[in-house]
Short mmCIF file of C-alpha atoms and ligand atoms in Angstrom, two decimals:
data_model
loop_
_atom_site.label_atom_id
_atom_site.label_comp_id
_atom_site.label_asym_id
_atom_site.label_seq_id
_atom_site.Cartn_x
_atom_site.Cartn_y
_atom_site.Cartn_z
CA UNK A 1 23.02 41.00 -21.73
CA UNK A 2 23.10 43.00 -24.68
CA UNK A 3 20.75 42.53 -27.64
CA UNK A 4 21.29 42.05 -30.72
CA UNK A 5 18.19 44.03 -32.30
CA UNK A 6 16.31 46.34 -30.19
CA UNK A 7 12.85 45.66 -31.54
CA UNK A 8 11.97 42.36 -30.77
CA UNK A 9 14.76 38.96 -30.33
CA UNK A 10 12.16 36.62 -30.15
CA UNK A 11 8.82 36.01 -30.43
CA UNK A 12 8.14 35.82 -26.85
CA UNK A 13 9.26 39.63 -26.79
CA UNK A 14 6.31 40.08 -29.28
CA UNK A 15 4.12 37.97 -26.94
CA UNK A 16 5.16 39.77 -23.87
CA UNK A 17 4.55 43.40 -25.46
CA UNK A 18 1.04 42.69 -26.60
CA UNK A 19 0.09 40.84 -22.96
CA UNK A 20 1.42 43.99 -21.23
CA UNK A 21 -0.82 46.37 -23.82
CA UNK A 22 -4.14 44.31 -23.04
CA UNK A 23 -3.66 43.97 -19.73
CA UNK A 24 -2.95 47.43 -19.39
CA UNK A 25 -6.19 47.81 -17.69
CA UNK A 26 -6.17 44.49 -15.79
CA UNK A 27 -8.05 41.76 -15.73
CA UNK A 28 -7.64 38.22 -15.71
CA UNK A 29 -4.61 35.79 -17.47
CA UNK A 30 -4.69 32.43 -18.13
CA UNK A 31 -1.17 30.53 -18.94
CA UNK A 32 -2.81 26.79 -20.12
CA UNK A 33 0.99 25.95 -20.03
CA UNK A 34 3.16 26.60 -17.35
CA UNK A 35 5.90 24.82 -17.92
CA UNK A 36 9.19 26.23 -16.67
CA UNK A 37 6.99 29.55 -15.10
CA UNK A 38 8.51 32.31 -17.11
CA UNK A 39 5.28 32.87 -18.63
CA UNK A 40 3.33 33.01 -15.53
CA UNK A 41 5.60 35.23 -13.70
CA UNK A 42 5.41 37.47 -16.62
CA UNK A 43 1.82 37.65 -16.47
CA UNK A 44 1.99 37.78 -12.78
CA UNK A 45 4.34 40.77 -12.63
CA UNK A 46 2.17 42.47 -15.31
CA UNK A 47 -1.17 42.47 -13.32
CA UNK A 48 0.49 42.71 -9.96
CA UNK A 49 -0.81 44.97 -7.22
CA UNK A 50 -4.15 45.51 -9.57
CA UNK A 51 -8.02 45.05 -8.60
CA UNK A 52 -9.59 42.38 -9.33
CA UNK A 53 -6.92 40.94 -11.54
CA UNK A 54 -5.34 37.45 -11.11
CA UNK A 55 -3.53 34.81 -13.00
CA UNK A 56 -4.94 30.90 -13.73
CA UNK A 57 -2.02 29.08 -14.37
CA UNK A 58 -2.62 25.39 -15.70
CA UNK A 59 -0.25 22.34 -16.40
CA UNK A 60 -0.26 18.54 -16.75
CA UNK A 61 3.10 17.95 -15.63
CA UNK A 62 3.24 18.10 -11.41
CA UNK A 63 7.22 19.37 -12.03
CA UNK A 64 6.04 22.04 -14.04
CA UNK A 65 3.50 23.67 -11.72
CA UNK A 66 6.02 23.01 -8.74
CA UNK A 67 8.91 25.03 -11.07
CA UNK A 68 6.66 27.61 -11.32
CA UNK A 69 5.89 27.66 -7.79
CA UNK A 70 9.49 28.05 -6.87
CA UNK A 71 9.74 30.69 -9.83
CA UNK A 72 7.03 32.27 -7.96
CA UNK A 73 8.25 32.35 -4.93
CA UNK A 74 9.69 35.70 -3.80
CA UNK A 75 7.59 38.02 -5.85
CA UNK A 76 5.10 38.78 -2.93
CA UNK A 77 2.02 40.41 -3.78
CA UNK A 78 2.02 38.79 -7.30
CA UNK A 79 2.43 35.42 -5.91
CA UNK A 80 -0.87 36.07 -3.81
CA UNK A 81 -2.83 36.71 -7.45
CA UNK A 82 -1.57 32.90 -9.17
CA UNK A 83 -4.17 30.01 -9.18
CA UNK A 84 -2.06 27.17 -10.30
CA UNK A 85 -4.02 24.12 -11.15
CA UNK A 86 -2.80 20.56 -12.29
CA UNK A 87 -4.41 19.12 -15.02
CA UNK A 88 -5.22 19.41 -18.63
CA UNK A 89 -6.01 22.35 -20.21
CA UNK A 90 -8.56 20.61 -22.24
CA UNK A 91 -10.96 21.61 -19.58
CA UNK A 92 -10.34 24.75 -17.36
CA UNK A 93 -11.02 25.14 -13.66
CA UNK A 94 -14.18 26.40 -12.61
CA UNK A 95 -12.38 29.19 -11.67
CA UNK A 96 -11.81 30.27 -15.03
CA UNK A 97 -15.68 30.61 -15.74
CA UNK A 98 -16.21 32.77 -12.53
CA UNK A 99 -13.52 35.79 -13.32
CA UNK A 100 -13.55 38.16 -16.27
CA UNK A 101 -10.65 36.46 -18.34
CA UNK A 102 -8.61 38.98 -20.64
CA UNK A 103 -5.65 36.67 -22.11
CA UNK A 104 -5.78 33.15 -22.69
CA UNK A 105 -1.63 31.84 -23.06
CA UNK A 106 -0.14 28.90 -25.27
CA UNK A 107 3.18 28.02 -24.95
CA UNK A 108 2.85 24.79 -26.93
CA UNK A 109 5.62 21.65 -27.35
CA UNK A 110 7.68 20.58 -24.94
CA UNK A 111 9.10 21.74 -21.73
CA UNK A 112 13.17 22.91 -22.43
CA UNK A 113 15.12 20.05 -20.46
CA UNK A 114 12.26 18.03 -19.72
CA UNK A 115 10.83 14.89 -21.38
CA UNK A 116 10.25 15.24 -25.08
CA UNK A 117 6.86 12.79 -24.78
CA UNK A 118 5.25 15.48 -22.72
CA UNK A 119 4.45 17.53 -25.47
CA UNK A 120 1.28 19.01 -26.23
CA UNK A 121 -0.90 17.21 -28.29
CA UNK A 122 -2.72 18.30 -31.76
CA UNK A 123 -6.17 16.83 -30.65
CA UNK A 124 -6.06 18.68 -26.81
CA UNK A 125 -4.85 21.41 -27.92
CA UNK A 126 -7.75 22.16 -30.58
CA UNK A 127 -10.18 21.23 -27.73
CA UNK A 128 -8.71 24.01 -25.63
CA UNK A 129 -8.53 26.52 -27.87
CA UNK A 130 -12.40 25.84 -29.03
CA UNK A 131 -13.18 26.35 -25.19
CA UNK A 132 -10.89 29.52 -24.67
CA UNK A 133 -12.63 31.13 -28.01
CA UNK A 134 -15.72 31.12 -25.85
CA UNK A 135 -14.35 31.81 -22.44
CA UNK A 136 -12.60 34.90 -23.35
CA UNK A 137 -14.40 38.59 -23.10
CA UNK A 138 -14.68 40.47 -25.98
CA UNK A 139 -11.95 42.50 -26.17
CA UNK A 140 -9.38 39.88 -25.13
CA UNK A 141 -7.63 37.60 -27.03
CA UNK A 142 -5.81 33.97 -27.71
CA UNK A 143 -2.07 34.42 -27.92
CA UNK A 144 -0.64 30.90 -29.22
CA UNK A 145 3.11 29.85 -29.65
CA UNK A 146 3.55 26.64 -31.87
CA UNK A 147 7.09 25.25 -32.62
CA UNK A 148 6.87 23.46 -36.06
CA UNK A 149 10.44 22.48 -35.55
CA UNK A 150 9.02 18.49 -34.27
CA UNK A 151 7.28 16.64 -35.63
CA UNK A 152 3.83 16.94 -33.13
CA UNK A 153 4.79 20.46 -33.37
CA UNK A 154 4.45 20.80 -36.98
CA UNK A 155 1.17 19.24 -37.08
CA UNK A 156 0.12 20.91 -34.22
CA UNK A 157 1.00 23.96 -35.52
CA UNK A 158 -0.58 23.43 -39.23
CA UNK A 159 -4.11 22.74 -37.04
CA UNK A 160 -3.77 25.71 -35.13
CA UNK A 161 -3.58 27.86 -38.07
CA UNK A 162 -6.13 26.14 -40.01
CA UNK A 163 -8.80 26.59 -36.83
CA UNK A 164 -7.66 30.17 -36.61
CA UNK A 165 -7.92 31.00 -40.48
CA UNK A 166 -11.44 29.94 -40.09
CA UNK A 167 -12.60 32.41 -37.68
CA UNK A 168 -15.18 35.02 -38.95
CA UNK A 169 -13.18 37.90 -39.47
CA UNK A 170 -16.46 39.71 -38.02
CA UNK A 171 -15.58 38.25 -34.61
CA UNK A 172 -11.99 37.75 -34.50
CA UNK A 173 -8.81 39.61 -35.66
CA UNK A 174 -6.47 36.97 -35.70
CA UNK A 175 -2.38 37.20 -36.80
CA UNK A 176 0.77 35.21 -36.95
CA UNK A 177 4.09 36.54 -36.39
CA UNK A 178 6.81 34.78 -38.06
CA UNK A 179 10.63 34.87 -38.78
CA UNK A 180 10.73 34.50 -42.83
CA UNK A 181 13.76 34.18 -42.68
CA UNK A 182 14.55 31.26 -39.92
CA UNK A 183 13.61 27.78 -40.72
CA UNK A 184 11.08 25.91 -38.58
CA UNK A 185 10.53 29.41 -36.89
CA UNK A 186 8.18 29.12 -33.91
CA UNK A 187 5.05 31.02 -34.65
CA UNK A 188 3.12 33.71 -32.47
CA UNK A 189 -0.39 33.30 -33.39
CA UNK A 190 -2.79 36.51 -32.02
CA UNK A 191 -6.46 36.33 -32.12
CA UNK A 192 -8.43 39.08 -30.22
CA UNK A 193 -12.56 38.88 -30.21
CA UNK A 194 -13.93 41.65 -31.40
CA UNK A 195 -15.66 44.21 -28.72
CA UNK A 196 -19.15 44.38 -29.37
C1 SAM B 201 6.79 24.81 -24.03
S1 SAM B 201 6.28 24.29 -22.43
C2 SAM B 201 5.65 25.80 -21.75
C3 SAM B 201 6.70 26.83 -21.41
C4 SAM B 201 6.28 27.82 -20.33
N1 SAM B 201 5.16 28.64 -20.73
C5 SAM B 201 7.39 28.65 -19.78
O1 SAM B 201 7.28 29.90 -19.70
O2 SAM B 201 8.41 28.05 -19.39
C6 SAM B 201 4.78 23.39 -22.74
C7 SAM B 201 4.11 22.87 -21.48
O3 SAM B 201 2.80 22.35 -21.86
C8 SAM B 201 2.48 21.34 -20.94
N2 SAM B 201 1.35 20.53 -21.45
C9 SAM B 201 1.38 19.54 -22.38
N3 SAM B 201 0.13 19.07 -22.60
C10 SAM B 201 -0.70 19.77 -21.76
C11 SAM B 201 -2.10 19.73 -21.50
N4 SAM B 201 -2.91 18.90 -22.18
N5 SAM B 201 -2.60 20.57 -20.58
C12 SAM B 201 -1.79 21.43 -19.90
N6 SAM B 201 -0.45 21.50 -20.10
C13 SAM B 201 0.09 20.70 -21.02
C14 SAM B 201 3.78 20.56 -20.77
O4 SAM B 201 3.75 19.83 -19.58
C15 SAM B 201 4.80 21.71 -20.80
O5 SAM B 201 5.15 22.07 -19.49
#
């Protein structure tokens, strides 16, 4: 399909270009929300066929982790380097803590054509974010989507700017994309750690 600017449509495009320059070098993804799997398979395809370099994909909905299993399915090699794991993302799998973890992924809200009520939620997602501010190697960074066009969303997404305009600007370099001029635009929120 043809697009209409060739910069950037959405902010996902953003998203997408700035995963594919850190993990340029591989390493290890996390997506904390699956969802529909477009994310994952992104960051699958991106660090596919590299050493030591994986995916941890993580949802609470079962349908979401088994649409991103049949997204999945197919791609082969990259397939082999996805951990999915049901459950919250307020806690991530062991596995998380034993690999060298580059990108951490939020895709908050809702899943498109799924159930409204299984949204994230302000309080979880603040949890997670604290954890994946310590998890993730210098170097690597948050990359968070909010959608303040609902109303969990708008909170949510209020919170999530208010914990990242907080961060020591010593440790973190931290940005949000927006469209000024689209109401309730979602917003990409990038925070990288500092290298030391
Ligand atoms: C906007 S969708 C993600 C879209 C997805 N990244 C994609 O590419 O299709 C948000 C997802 O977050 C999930 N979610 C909500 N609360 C969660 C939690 N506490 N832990 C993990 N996933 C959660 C929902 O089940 C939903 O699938």
């Amino acid at each position: 399909m043809q697009r209409k600017f060739s910069l950037f449509q959405s902010h996902l495009d953003l998203a997408h270009a700035y995963w594919t320059t850190l993990l340029r070098d591989g390493g290890w993804a996390i997506d904390s929300t699956c969802g529909g799997g477009r994310d994952t398979l992104k960051l699958a395809r991106i660090l596919s066929g590299r050493e030591e370099s994986g995916v941890i994909g993580i949802d609470i909905q079962k349908d979401a982790i088994e649409r991103t299993e049949a997204l999945l399915d197919g791609e082969g090699s990259a397939r082999a380097q996805v951990h999915l794991f049901h459950q919250s993302h307020e806690e991530f799998p062991p596995l998380a803590y034993e690999r060298p973890v580059r990108l951490i992924v939020y895709n908050l809200g809702y899943l498109p054509g799924g159930d409204k009520e299984n949204t994230t939620l302000t309080p979880t997602t603040l949890a997670s974010i604290e954890r994946a501010l310590e998890l993730v190697q210098p170097g690597g960074a948050l990359s968070i989507t909010c959608y303040p066009g609902h109303k969990e969303g708008a909170r949510e997404a209020q919170a999530v700017q208010e914990l990242a305009a907080g961060l020591s600007p010593a440790e973190w370099n931290v940005c949000l994309h927006t469209h000024l001029n689209r109401s309730a635009s979602p917003q990409l929120l990038l925070l990288q750690k500092n290298s030391i």
